[in-house]
mmCIF file of C-alpha atoms in Angstrom:
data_model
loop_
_atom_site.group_PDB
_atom_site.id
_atom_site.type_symbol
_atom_site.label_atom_id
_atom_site.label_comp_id
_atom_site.label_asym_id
_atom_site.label_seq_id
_atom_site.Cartn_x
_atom_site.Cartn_y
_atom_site.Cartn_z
ATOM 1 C CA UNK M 1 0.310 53.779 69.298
ATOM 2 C CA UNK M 2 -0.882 53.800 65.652
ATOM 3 C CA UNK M 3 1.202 51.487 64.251
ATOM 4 C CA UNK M 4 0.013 48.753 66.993
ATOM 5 C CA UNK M 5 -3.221 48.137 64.401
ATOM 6 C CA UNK M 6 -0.388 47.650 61.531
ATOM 7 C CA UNK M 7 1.374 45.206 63.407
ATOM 8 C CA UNK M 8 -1.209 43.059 64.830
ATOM 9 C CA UNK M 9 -2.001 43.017 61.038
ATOM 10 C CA UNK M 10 1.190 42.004 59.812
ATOM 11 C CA UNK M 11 1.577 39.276 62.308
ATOM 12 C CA UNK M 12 -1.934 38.019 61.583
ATOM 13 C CA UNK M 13 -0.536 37.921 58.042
ATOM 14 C CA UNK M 14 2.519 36.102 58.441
ATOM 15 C CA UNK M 15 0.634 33.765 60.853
ATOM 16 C CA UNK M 16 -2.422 32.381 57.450
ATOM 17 C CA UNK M 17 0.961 32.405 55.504
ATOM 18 C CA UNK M 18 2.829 30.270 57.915
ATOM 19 C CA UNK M 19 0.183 27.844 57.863
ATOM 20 C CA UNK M 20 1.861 26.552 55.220
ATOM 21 C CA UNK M 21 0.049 27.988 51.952
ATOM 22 C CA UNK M 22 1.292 28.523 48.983
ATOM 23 C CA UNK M 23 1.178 32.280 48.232
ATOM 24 C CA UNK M 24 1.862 34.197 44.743
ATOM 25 C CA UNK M 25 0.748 37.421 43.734
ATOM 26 C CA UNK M 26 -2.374 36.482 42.621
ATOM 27 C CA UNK M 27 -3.405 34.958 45.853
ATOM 28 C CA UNK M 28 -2.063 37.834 47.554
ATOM 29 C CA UNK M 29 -4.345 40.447 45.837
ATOM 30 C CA UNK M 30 -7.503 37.854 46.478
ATOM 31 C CA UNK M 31 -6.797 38.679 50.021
ATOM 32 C CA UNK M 32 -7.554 41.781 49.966
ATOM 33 C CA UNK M 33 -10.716 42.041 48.300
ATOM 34 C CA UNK M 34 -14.007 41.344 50.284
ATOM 35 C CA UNK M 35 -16.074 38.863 48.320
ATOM 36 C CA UNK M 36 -15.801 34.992 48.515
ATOM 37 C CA UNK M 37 -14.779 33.970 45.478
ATOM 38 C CA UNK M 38 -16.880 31.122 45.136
ATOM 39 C CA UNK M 39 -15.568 30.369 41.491
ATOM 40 C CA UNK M 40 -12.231 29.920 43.126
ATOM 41 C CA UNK M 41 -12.654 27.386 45.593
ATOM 42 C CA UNK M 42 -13.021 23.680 43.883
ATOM 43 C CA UNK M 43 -14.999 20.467 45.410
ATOM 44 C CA UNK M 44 -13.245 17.566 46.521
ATOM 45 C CA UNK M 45 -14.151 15.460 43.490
ATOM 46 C CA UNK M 46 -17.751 16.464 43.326
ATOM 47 C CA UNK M 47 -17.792 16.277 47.673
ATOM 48 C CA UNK M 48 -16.885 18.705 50.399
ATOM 49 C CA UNK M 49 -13.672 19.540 51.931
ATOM 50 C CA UNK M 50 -13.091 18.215 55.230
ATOM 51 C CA UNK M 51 -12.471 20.908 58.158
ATOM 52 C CA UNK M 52 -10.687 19.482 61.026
ATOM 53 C CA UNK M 53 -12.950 19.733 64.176
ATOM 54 C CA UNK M 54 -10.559 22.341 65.905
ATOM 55 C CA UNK M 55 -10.928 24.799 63.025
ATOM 56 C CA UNK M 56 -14.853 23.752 62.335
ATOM 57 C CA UNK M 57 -15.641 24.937 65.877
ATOM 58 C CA UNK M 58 -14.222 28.376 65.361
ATOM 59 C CA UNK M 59 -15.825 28.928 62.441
ATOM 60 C CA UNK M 60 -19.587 27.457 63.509
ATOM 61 C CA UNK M 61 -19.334 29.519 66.272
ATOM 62 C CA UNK M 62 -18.521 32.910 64.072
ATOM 63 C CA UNK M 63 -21.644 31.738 62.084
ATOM 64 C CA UNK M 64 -23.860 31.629 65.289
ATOM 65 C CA UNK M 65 -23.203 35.173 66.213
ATOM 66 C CA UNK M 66 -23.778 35.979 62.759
ATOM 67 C CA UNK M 67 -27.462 34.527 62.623
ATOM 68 C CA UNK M 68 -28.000 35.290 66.423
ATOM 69 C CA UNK M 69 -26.856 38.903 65.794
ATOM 70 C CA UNK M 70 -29.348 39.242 62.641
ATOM 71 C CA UNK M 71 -31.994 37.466 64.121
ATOM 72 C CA UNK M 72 -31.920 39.611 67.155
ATOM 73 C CA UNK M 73 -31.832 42.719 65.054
ATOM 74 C CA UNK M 74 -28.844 44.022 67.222
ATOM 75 C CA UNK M 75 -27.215 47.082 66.356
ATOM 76 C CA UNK M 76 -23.634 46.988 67.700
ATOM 77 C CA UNK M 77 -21.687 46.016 65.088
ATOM 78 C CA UNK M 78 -18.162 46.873 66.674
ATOM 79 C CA UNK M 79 -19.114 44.399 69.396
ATOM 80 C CA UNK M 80 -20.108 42.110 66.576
ATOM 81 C CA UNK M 81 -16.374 42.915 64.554
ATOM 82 C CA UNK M 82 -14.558 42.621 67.974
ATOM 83 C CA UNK M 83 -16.589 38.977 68.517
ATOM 84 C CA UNK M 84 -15.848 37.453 64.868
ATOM 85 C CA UNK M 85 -12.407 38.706 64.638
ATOM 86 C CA UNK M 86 -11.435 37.007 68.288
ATOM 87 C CA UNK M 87 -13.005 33.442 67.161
ATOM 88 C CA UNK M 88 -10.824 34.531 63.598
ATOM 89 C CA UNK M 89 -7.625 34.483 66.068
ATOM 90 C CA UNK M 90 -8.402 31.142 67.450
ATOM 91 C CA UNK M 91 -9.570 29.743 64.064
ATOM 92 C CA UNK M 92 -5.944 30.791 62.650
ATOM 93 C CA UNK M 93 -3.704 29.560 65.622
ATOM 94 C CA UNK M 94 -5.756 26.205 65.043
ATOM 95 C CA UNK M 95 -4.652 25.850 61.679
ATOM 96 C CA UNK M 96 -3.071 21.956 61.038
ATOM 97 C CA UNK M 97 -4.450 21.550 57.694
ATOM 98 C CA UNK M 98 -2.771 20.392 54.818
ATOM 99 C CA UNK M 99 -3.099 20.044 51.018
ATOM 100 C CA UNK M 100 -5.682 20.606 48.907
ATOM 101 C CA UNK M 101 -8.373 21.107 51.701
ATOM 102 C CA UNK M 102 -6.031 23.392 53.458
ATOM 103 C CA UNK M 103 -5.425 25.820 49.999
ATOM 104 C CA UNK M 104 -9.278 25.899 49.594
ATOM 105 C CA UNK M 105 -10.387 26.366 52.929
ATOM 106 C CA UNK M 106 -7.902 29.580 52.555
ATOM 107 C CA UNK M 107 -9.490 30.864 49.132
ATOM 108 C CA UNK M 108 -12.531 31.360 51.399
ATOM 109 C CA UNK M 109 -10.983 32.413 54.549
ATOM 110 C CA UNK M 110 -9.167 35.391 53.037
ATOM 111 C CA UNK M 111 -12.397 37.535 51.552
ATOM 112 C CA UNK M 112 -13.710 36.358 54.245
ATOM 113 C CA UNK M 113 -11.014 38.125 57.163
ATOM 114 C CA UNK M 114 -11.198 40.930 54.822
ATOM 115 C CA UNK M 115 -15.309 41.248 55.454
ATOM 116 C CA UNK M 116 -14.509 41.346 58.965
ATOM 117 C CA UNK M 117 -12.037 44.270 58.411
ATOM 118 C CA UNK M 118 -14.651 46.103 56.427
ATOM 119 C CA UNK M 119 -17.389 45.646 58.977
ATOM 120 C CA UNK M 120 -14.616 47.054 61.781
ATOM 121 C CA UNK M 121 -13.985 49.784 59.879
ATOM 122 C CA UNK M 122 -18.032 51.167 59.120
ATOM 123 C CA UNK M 123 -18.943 54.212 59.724
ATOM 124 C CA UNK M 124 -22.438 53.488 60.184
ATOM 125 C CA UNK M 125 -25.145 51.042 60.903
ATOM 126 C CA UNK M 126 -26.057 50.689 57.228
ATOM 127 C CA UNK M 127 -22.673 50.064 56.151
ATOM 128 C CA UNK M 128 -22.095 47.451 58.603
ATOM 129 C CA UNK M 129 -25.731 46.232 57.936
ATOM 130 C CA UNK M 130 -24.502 45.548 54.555
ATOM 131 C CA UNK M 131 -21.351 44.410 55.323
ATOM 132 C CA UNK M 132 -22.868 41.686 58.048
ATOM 133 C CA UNK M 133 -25.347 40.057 54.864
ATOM 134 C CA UNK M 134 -22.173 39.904 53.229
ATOM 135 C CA UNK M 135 -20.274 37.628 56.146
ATOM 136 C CA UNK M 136 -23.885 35.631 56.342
ATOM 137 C CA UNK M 137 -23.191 34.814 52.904
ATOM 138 C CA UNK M 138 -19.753 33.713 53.078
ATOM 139 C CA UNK M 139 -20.827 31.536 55.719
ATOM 140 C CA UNK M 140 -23.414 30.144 52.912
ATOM 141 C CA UNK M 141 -20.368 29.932 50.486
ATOM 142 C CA UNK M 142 -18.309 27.904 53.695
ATOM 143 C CA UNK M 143 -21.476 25.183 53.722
ATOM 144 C CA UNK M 144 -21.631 24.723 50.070
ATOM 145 C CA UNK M 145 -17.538 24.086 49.767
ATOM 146 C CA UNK M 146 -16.755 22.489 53.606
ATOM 147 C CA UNK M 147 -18.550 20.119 56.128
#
């Protein structure tokens, strides 16, 4: 029964890689730290990237129970971790992006999947507390890089 949480990791895994990104060992380790890496991720000439509607949704709606869940001063994280990481499912199974949009979008969307670990795996409301600022602003770094 333990190793269930492995393997829903590892196919979650394979699944961002076989949405056709290009992935070295660089790019690996990025994915597992938990900041944004906002000196990563380039403009589109000076412009956004554009995110096709079917992944947009997924992630607007992760940022609404972000600011609904700090604005409401809720406490339950876990319900919060168990929210963001099902829209994270859909968000990755509605991956048809390509190119350069497609390898950026990705430079954000791996700190951010391993935020949403780290808030799953507090072990109290401060952690999490911190951990939820954190995903608020990787949502921040999402609007600066994506429309």
């Amino acid at each position: 029964m333990k190793k269930l949480p492995l393997l829903l990791a590892l196919v979650l895994t394979l699944t961002i890689m076989s949405c056709g990104q290009k992935n070295d060992n660089a790019k690996a380790h990025q994915s597992e730290q938990t900041n944004t890496h906002k000196e990563d991720i380039k403009l589109n000439d000076g412009k956004k990237w554009k995110v096709n509607e079917e992944m947009a949704s997924h992630i607007e709606f992760s940022e609404e129970l972000v600011k609904n869940y700090i604005k409401s001063g809720e406490k339950d994280y876990l319900n919060l971790a168990r929210e963001l990481n099902e829209s994270k499912k859909n968000l990755v199974s509605s991956c048809t992006m390509k190119g350069e949009a497609h390898d950026n979008l990705h430079t954000w969307l791996h700190p951010y999947i391993g935020l949403l670990q780290k808030l799953e795996a507090s072990k109290n409301e401060n952690t999490a507390q911190e951990t939820v600022l954190e995903i608020e602003e990787a949502f921040k770094t999402y609007r600066r890089y994506f429309e």
